[in-house]
Structures are given as C-alpha cells and as structure tokens.
PDB file of C-alpha atoms in Angstrom:
ATOM      1  CA  MET A  19       2.123   2.196  -2.680  1.00  0.00           C
ATOM      2  CA  LEU A  20       5.836   3.677  -2.842  1.00  0.00           C
ATOM      3  CA  PHE A  21       5.630   5.418   0.309  1.00  0.00           C
ATOM      4  CA  PHE A  22       4.447   2.324   1.681  1.00  0.00           C
ATOM      5  CA  ASP A  23       7.428   0.014   0.050  1.00  0.00           C
ATOM      6  CA  GLU A  24       9.772   2.690   1.615  1.00  0.00           C
ATOM      7  CA  LEU A  25       8.481   3.125   5.105  1.00  0.00           C
ATOM      8  CA  LEU A  26       7.726  -0.437   5.847  1.00  0.00           C
ATOM      9  CA  PRO A  27      11.575  -1.450   5.933  1.00  0.00           C
ATOM     10  CA  THR A  28      12.494   1.550   7.647  1.00  0.00           C
ATOM     11  CA  TRP A  29      10.036   1.271  10.504  1.00  0.00           C
ATOM     12  CA  SER A  30      10.499  -2.375  10.724  1.00  0.00           C
ATOM     13  CA  ALA A  31      14.394  -2.138  10.949  1.00  0.00           C
ATOM     14  CA  THR A  32      14.173   0.922  13.882  1.00  0.00           C
ATOM     15  CA  PRO A  33      14.658  -0.488  17.360  1.00  0.00           C
ATOM     16  CA  LYS A  34      11.498  -0.720  19.220  1.00  0.00           C
ATOM     17  CA  ASN A  35      12.550   2.035  22.092  1.00  0.00           C
ATOM     18  CA  ALA A  36      12.493   4.429  18.930  1.00  0.00           C
ATOM     19  CA  GLY A  37       9.032   3.554  17.584  1.00  0.00           C
ATOM     20  CA  GLY A  38       9.787   0.752  15.411  1.00  0.00           C
ATOM     21  CA  LEU A  39       9.581  -3.040  14.990  1.00  0.00           C
ATOM     22  CA  GLY A  40      13.228  -3.826  15.908  1.00  0.00           C
ATOM     23  CA  PHE A  41      13.434  -6.332  13.278  1.00  0.00           C
ATOM     24  CA  GLU A  42      16.554  -7.950  11.941  1.00  0.00           C
ATOM     25  CA  SER A  43      17.424  -7.980   8.546  1.00  0.00           C
ATOM     26  CA  ARG A  44      16.815 -11.344   7.646  1.00  0.00           C
ATOM     27  CA  GLU A  45      13.113 -10.656   9.219  1.00  0.00           C
ATOM     28  CA  ILE A  46      12.788  -7.715   7.045  1.00  0.00           C
ATOM     29  CA  GLY A  47      13.855  -9.865   3.744  1.00  0.00           C
ATOM     30  CA  THR A  48      11.150 -12.513   4.638  1.00  0.00           C
ATOM     31  CA  ILE A  49       8.638 -10.000   5.230  1.00  0.00           C
ATOM     32  CA  LEU A  50       9.432  -8.574   1.912  1.00  0.00           C
ATOM     33  CA  SER A  51       9.345 -11.949  -0.049  1.00  0.00           C
ATOM     34  CA  TYR A  52       6.369 -12.875   1.205  1.00  0.00           C
ATOM     35  CA  ALA A  53       4.880  -9.597  -0.397  1.00  0.00           C
ATOM     36  CA  GLY A  54       6.681 -10.020  -3.643  1.00  0.00           C
ATOM     37  CA  ILE A  55       5.261 -13.963  -3.618  1.00  0.00           C
ATOM     38  CA  VAL A  56       1.677 -12.616  -2.825  1.00  0.00           C
ATOM     39  CA  MET A  57       1.735 -10.125  -5.816  1.00  0.00           C
ATOM     40  CA  LEU A  58       2.882 -12.302  -8.379  1.00  0.00           C
ATOM     41  CA  LEU A  59      -0.196 -15.025  -7.189  1.00  0.00           C
ATOM     42  CA  VAL A  60      -2.600 -12.172  -7.562  1.00  0.00           C
ATOM     43  CA  GLN A  61      -1.298 -10.897 -10.780  1.00  0.00           C
ATOM     44  CA  ILE A  62      -1.550 -14.411 -12.048  1.00  0.00           C
ATOM     45  CA  PHE A  63      -4.457 -16.244 -10.482  1.00  0.00           C
ATOM     46  CA  VAL A  64      -6.430 -13.777  -8.325  1.00  0.00           C
ATOM     47  CA  LEU A  65      -6.856 -10.506 -10.911  1.00  0.00           C
ATOM     48  CA  PRO A  66      -8.578 -11.975 -13.784  1.00  0.00           C
ATOM     49  CA  ARG A  67     -11.259 -13.946 -11.553  1.00  0.00           C
ATOM     50  CA  LEU A  68     -12.206 -11.048  -9.373  1.00  0.00           C
ATOM     51  CA  THR A  69     -12.448  -8.401 -12.614  1.00  0.00           C
ATOM     52  CA  ALA A  70     -14.904 -10.832 -13.713  1.00  0.00           C
ATOM     53  CA  ILE A  71     -17.083 -10.965 -10.727  1.00  0.00           C
ATOM     54  CA  PHE A  72     -16.823  -7.291 -10.124  1.00  0.00           C
ATOM     55  CA  GLY A  73     -15.848  -5.540 -13.254  1.00  0.00           C
ATOM     56  CA  LEU A  74     -12.842  -3.303 -13.742  1.00  0.00           C
ATOM     57  CA  LEU A  75     -13.737   0.038 -12.032  1.00  0.00           C
ATOM     58  CA  ASN A  76     -15.770  -1.612  -8.921  1.00  0.00           C
ATOM     59  CA  LEU A  77     -12.941  -3.736  -8.396  1.00  0.00           C
ATOM     60  CA  PHE A  78     -10.565  -0.653  -8.498  1.00  0.00           C
ATOM     61  CA  GLN A  79     -12.282   1.133  -6.134  1.00  0.00           C
ATOM     62  CA  LEU A  80     -12.616  -1.553  -3.600  1.00  0.00           C
ATOM     63  CA  SER A  81      -8.634  -2.123  -3.797  1.00  0.00           C
ATOM     64  CA  LEU A  82      -8.314   1.591  -3.087  1.00  0.00           C
ATOM     65  CA  MET A  83     -10.558   1.410   0.045  1.00  0.00           C
ATOM     66  CA  SER A  84      -8.637  -2.087   1.613  1.00  0.00           C
ATOM     67  CA  SER A  85      -5.380  -0.010   0.798  1.00  0.00           C
ATOM     68  CA  ALA A  86      -7.023   2.869   2.922  1.00  0.00           C
ATOM     69  CA  PHE A  87      -7.747   0.465   5.601  1.00  0.00           C
ATOM     70  CA  VAL A  88      -4.269  -1.195   5.493  1.00  0.00           C
ATOM     71  CA  PHE A  89      -2.224   2.034   5.554  1.00  0.00           C
ATOM     72  CA  LEU A  90      -4.198   2.703   8.758  1.00  0.00           C
ATOM     73  CA  ALA A  91      -3.462  -0.514  10.332  1.00  0.00           C
ATOM     74  CA  GLN A  92      -0.147  -1.285   9.534  1.00  0.00           C
ATOM     75  CA  GLY A  93       1.473   1.060  12.137  1.00  0.00           C
ATOM     76  CA  LEU A  94      -0.888  -0.462  14.745  1.00  0.00           C
ATOM     77  CA  ASN A  95       1.058  -3.984  14.556  1.00  0.00           C
ATOM     78  CA  ARG A  96       3.499  -2.405  16.721  1.00  0.00           C
ATOM     79  CA  LEU A  97       0.937  -2.535  19.712  1.00  0.00           C
ATOM     80  CA  LEU A  98       0.886  -6.276  19.134  1.00  0.00           C
ATOM     81  CA  TYR A  99       3.760  -6.463  21.284  1.00  0.00           C
ATOM     82  CA  ARG A 100       2.043  -5.938  24.469  1.00  0.00           C
ATOM     83  CA  VAL A 101      -0.448  -9.177  23.664  1.00  0.00           C
ATOM     84  CA  PRO A 102       0.423 -12.203  25.589  1.00  0.00           C
ATOM     85  CA  ASP A 103       2.466 -14.821  23.458  1.00  0.00           C
ATOM     86  CA  PRO A 104       0.408 -18.358  23.785  1.00  0.00           C
ATOM     87  CA  THR A 105       3.421 -20.129  22.800  1.00  0.00           C
ATOM     88  CA  SER A 106       5.804 -18.646  25.453  1.00  0.00           C
ATOM     89  CA  ASN A 107       4.005 -18.940  28.551  1.00  0.00           C
ATOM     90  CA  GLY A 108       2.045 -15.494  28.326  1.00  0.00           C
ATOM     91  CA  ASP A 109       5.054 -13.506  28.095  1.00  0.00           C
ATOM     92  CA  VAL A 110       4.821  -9.833  26.077  1.00  0.00           C
ATOM     93  CA  GLY A 111       7.047  -8.292  24.153  1.00  0.00           C
ATOM     94  CA  THR A 112       7.416 -11.141  21.345  1.00  0.00           C
ATOM     95  CA  LYS A 113       6.950 -10.733  18.232  1.00  0.00           C
ATOM     96  CA  PHE A 114       4.252 -13.991  17.900  1.00  0.00           C
ATOM     97  CA  TRP A 115       1.485 -11.550  17.239  1.00  0.00           C
ATOM     98  CA  VAL A 116       3.537  -8.687  15.411  1.00  0.00           C
ATOM     99  CA  TRP A 117       4.049 -11.717  12.834  1.00  0.00           C
ATOM    100  CA  PHE A 118       0.781 -12.682  12.418  1.00  0.00           C
ATOM    101  CA  GLY A 119      -0.572  -8.640  12.020  1.00  0.00           C
ATOM    102  CA  LEU A 120       2.436  -7.846   9.482  1.00  0.00           C
ATOM    103  CA  ILE A 121       1.257 -11.019   7.246  1.00  0.00           C
ATOM    104  CA  PHE A 122      -2.465 -10.349   7.547  1.00  0.00           C
ATOM    105  CA  CYS A 123      -1.478  -6.545   6.566  1.00  0.00           C
ATOM    106  CA  LEU A 124       0.845  -7.238   3.713  1.00  0.00           C
ATOM    107  CA  THR A 125      -1.602  -9.950   2.280  1.00  0.00           C
ATOM    108  CA  ILE A 126      -4.267  -7.147   1.860  1.00  0.00           C
ATOM    109  CA  LYS A 127      -1.870  -4.807   0.706  1.00  0.00           C
ATOM    110  CA  SER A 128      -0.113  -6.961  -1.960  1.00  0.00           C
ATOM    111  CA  LEU A 129      -3.613  -8.108  -3.035  1.00  0.00           C
ATOM    112  CA  SER A 130      -4.957  -4.459  -3.192  1.00  0.00           C
ATOM    113  CA  GLN A 131      -2.303  -2.683  -4.532  1.00  0.00           C
ATOM    114  CA  THR A 132      -1.360  -5.313  -7.594  1.00  0.00           C
ATOM    115  CA  ILE A 133      -5.025  -4.814  -8.407  1.00  0.00           C
ATOM    116  CA  ALA A 134      -4.740  -0.941  -8.385  1.00  0.00           C
ATOM    117  CA  ILE A 135      -1.648  -0.740 -10.490  1.00  0.00           C
ATOM    118  CA  THR A 136      -2.806  -3.057 -12.949  1.00  0.00           C
ATOM    119  CA  ILE A 137      -6.611  -1.910 -13.736  1.00  0.00           C
ATOM    120  CA  SER A 138      -5.306   1.553 -13.450  1.00  0.00           C
ATOM    121  CA  VAL A 139      -3.474   1.109 -16.500  1.00  0.00           C
ATOM    122  CA  ILE A 140      -6.540  -0.277 -18.067  1.00  0.00           C
ATOM    123  CA  LEU A 141      -8.768   2.029 -16.855  1.00  0.00           C
ATOM    124  CA  LEU A 142      -6.591   4.766 -18.431  1.00  0.00           C
ATOM    125  CA  ASN A 143      -6.213   3.272 -21.582  1.00  0.00           C
ATOM    126  CA  ASN A 144     -10.114   2.594 -21.580  1.00  0.00           C
ATOM    127  CA  SER A 145     -10.821   6.453 -21.097  1.00  0.00           C
ATOM    128  CA  VAL A 146      -8.782   7.607 -23.916  1.00  0.00           C
ATOM    129  CA  GLU A 147     -11.316   8.773 -26.519  1.00  0.00           C
ATOM    130  CA  ARG A 148      -8.858   9.158 -29.533  1.00  0.00           C
ATOM    131  CA  SER A 149      -6.385   6.511 -30.890  1.00  0.00           C
ATOM    132  CA  ASP A 150      -4.244   9.118 -31.722  1.00  0.00           C
ATOM    133  CA  THR A 151      -3.709  10.381 -28.459  1.00  0.00           C
ATOM    134  CA  LEU A 152      -3.056   6.959 -26.626  1.00  0.00           C
ATOM    135  CA  GLY A 153       0.521   6.636 -26.822  1.00  0.00           C
ATOM    136  CA  PHE A 154       0.948  10.434 -25.510  1.00  0.00           C
ATOM    137  CA  VAL A 155      -1.517   9.653 -22.509  1.00  0.00           C
ATOM    138  CA  ASN A 156       0.472   6.417 -22.054  1.00  0.00           C
ATOM    139  CA  GLY A 157       3.762   7.970 -21.713  1.00  0.00           C
ATOM    140  CA  PHE A 158       2.740  10.911 -19.750  1.00  0.00           C
ATOM    141  CA  SER A 159       1.300   8.788 -17.117  1.00  0.00           C
ATOM    142  CA  GLN A 160       4.901   6.976 -17.067  1.00  0.00           C
ATOM    143  CA  CYS A 161       6.407  10.035 -16.817  1.00  0.00           C
ATOM    144  CA  CYS A 162       4.362  11.103 -13.330  1.00  0.00           C
ATOM    145  CA  ASN A 163       4.856   7.617 -12.084  1.00  0.00           C
ATOM    146  CA  ALA A 164       8.677   7.839 -12.397  1.00  0.00           C
ATOM    147  CA  ALA A 165       8.376  10.922 -10.809  1.00  0.00           C
ATOM    148  CA  MET A 166       6.439   9.480  -7.898  1.00  0.00           C
ATOM    149  CA  ARG A 167       9.122   6.922  -7.733  1.00  0.00           C
ATOM    150  CA  THR A 168      11.882   9.234  -7.065  1.00  0.00           C
ATOM    151  CA  LEU A 169      10.059  11.596  -4.981  1.00  0.00           C
ATOM    152  CA  SER A 170       7.976   8.717  -2.623  1.00  0.00           C
ATOM    153  CA  PRO A 171      11.081   7.314  -1.097  1.00  0.00           C
ATOM    154  CA  ALA A 172      12.597  10.339  -0.203  1.00  0.00           C
ATOM    155  CA  ALA A 173       9.222  11.878   1.365  1.00  0.00           C
ATOM    156  CA  ALA A 174       8.853   8.578   3.309  1.00  0.00           C
ATOM    157  CA  GLY A 175      12.330   8.462   4.931  1.00  0.00           C
ATOM    158  CA  TYR A 176      11.776  12.511   5.406  1.00  0.00           C
ATOM    159  CA  VAL A 177       8.305  12.272   7.340  1.00  0.00           C
ATOM    160  CA  TRP A 178       9.523   9.188   9.321  1.00  0.00           C
ATOM    161  CA  SER A 179      12.648  11.121  10.625  1.00  0.00           C
ATOM    162  CA  LYS A 180      11.093  14.198  11.295  1.00  0.00           C
ATOM    163  CA  SER A 181       8.210  12.060  12.918  1.00  0.00           C
ATOM    164  CA  ILE A 182      10.633  10.270  15.260  1.00  0.00           C
ATOM    165  CA  ALA A 183      13.020  13.316  16.124  1.00  0.00           C
ATOM    166  CA  SER A 184       9.717  14.912  17.572  1.00  0.00           C
ATOM    167  CA  GLU A 185      10.381  14.136  20.865  1.00  0.00           C
ATOM    168  CA  TRP A 186       7.821  16.419  22.272  1.00  0.00           C
ATOM    169  CA  ILE A 187       4.912  14.118  20.820  1.00  0.00           C
ATOM    170  CA  PRO A 188       4.781  10.737  22.777  1.00  0.00           C
ATOM    171  CA  LEU A 189       6.727   7.856  21.377  1.00  0.00           C
ATOM    172  CA  GLU A 190       3.427   5.662  20.386  1.00  0.00           C
ATOM    173  CA  ILE A 191       1.622   8.647  18.567  1.00  0.00           C
ATOM    174  CA  ARG A 192       4.707   9.855  16.759  1.00  0.00           C
ATOM    175  CA  SER A 193       5.747   6.316  15.411  1.00  0.00           C
ATOM    176  CA  TYR A 194       2.116   6.152  14.424  1.00  0.00           C
ATOM    177  CA  LEU A 195       2.062   9.407  12.517  1.00  0.00           C
ATOM    178  CA  PRO A 196       3.821   8.581   9.155  1.00  0.00           C
ATOM    179  CA  TRP A 197       1.202   5.762   8.720  1.00  0.00           C
ATOM    180  CA  GLY A 198      -1.485   7.958   9.901  1.00  0.00           C
ATOM    181  CA  LEU A 199      -0.454  10.488   7.139  1.00  0.00           C
ATOM    182  CA  LEU A 200      -0.822   7.842   4.551  1.00  0.00           C
ATOM    183  CA  GLY A 201      -3.951   6.764   5.725  1.00  0.00           C
ATOM    184  CA  ILE A 202      -5.745   9.855   5.240  1.00  0.00           C
ATOM    185  CA  PHE A 203      -3.785  10.120   1.741  1.00  0.00           C
ATOM    186  CA  GLY A 204      -5.475   6.563   1.007  1.00  0.00           C
ATOM    187  CA  TRP A 205      -8.688   7.732   1.898  1.00  0.00           C
ATOM    188  CA  ILE A 206      -8.609  10.847  -0.543  1.00  0.00           C
ATOM    189  CA  VAL A 207      -7.565   8.690  -3.320  1.00  0.00           C
ATOM    190  CA  PHE A 208     -10.440   6.360  -2.739  1.00  0.00           C
ATOM    191  CA  PHE A 209     -13.144   9.288  -2.365  1.00  0.00           C
ATOM    192  CA  ALA A 210     -11.558  10.689  -5.645  1.00  0.00           C
ATOM    193  CA  GLY A 211     -11.523   7.063  -7.560  1.00  0.00           C
ATOM    194  CA  MET A 212     -15.522   6.835  -6.352  1.00  0.00           C
ATOM    195  CA  GLN A 213     -16.191   9.770  -8.677  1.00  0.00           C
ATOM    196  CA  LEU A 214     -15.237   8.121 -11.901  1.00  0.00           C
ATOM    197  CA  ASN A 215     -17.916   7.372 -14.277  1.00  0.00           C
ATOM    198  CA  PRO A 216     -18.131   3.783 -15.017  1.00  0.00           C
ATOM    199  CA  ALA A 217     -19.089   4.677 -18.538  1.00  0.00           C
ATOM    200  CA  TYR A 218     -15.831   6.112 -19.336  1.00  0.00           C
ATOM    201  CA  TYR A 219     -13.747   3.395 -17.909  1.00  0.00           C
ATOM    202  CA  ASN A 220     -14.853  -0.118 -18.343  1.00  0.00           C
ATOM    203  CA  LYS A 221     -14.944  -0.569 -21.634  1.00  0.00           C
ATOM    204  CA  PRO A 222     -12.726   0.980 -24.469  1.00  0.00           C
ATOM    205  CA  HIS A 223     -14.599   3.732 -26.326  1.00  0.00           C
ATOM    206  CA  ARG A 224     -11.867   4.860 -28.633  1.00  0.00           C
ATOM    207  CA  THR A 225     -12.355   6.450 -32.385  1.00  0.00           C
ATOM    208  CA  SER A 226     -10.000   6.170 -34.879  1.00  0.00           C
ATOM    209  CA  SER A 227      -9.385   9.801 -34.923  1.00  0.00           C
TER     210      SER A 227
END
C-alpha cells in the first residue's frame, strides 16, 4: 500500500511523454482526497457488514486478491488517453476516460487496503496464543510497519526513476514496470495469505499463561 501511495502521485505528475499521466497538482489532490473519503466510509460503514458476511480471514484474502488486481490495472489507465472522448467530438488524448479509470481503481484499492490493514491487526491479535506475549507481538508488528513506512517511499521513487531512465525499453513498457512489479508482489502476498489456517485466526484462542 505504501509503495502504491508513493508511486501514484509521482506517476500522475510525470508528463505524458515521459510515461506518466500529466496531471496537475490540483487534480492529484482531488484523486488523493477521493481515496481518503472512500477509506473513511469503508472503515465506518462497509467493513463491519462485510465481516459479518464473509468472516475475517475470507474477507482478508478477498481484499488481498482485489488489491493485486488493482496494482496491475492501475498502470493501464494511461492507455485510456487513446479512447475517444464522447464529450469532445470523439477526440483522443483527453482525460475523460482516464478519470473514470482512476476513480474505479482507487475505489477498489481504498476498499481493499482499508479492509486488509484493519483485519490484519485483528488476525494478528487472534493468532497470539498467550496473553503475556500479546504486547510484544503488537509492538514488533508496529516496528515492522514503521520500517516499511520508511523504506517503501524510497523504493517506489527508486524503481520509478530507474524504469523511466531505461530508455532502451519502449516507453509504454517501462512506464508500466513499477506497477507490474507491485502487482506481482501483490499476488505473492495473496498466495501467502491463502495458506493461513482459519482455526488460528478467525477467533481469539489465547490462554492466560
């Protein structure tokens, strides 16, 4: 998620002829604001109902799968510049369909990642077998989270810069490489998540000692 959050504004602000979307600052701000609103609404209204329907682990796995799809699809929004704009006499190169693609992908991404992050904390707590180790496990997980928050933005910027600078690769391919790598990583995480045993995660099973 952090890699995505760093890559999205960088990619959006990059000019079209350099592999990005060519968006202005206000347009990027609109995108990020929309994603934040969706995350808030999901957290308050959607997550409790979906959890009641699917269960914790099943919903977590579904969110990982949909995240992997979005990671791969996000970079393809650039191709929507080639689709004729019905509001502009069929002209190509406008942002009409690009906006639709971004809104769709960010809706699914915000839904999936909000669910995945929230449920991962619950699953982690449920997996702890002894109450006296719960604090240590949560503390260690927060340390790992902080490390990823430090490394992911730098990694996203590095991968994007190296991809765009590799001029021996066709522009449409190298501009998609960071999204493709993120999508592959997303599928690896999904398949790893499918190995989790529901008996250990859906309900707490801690002892007092």
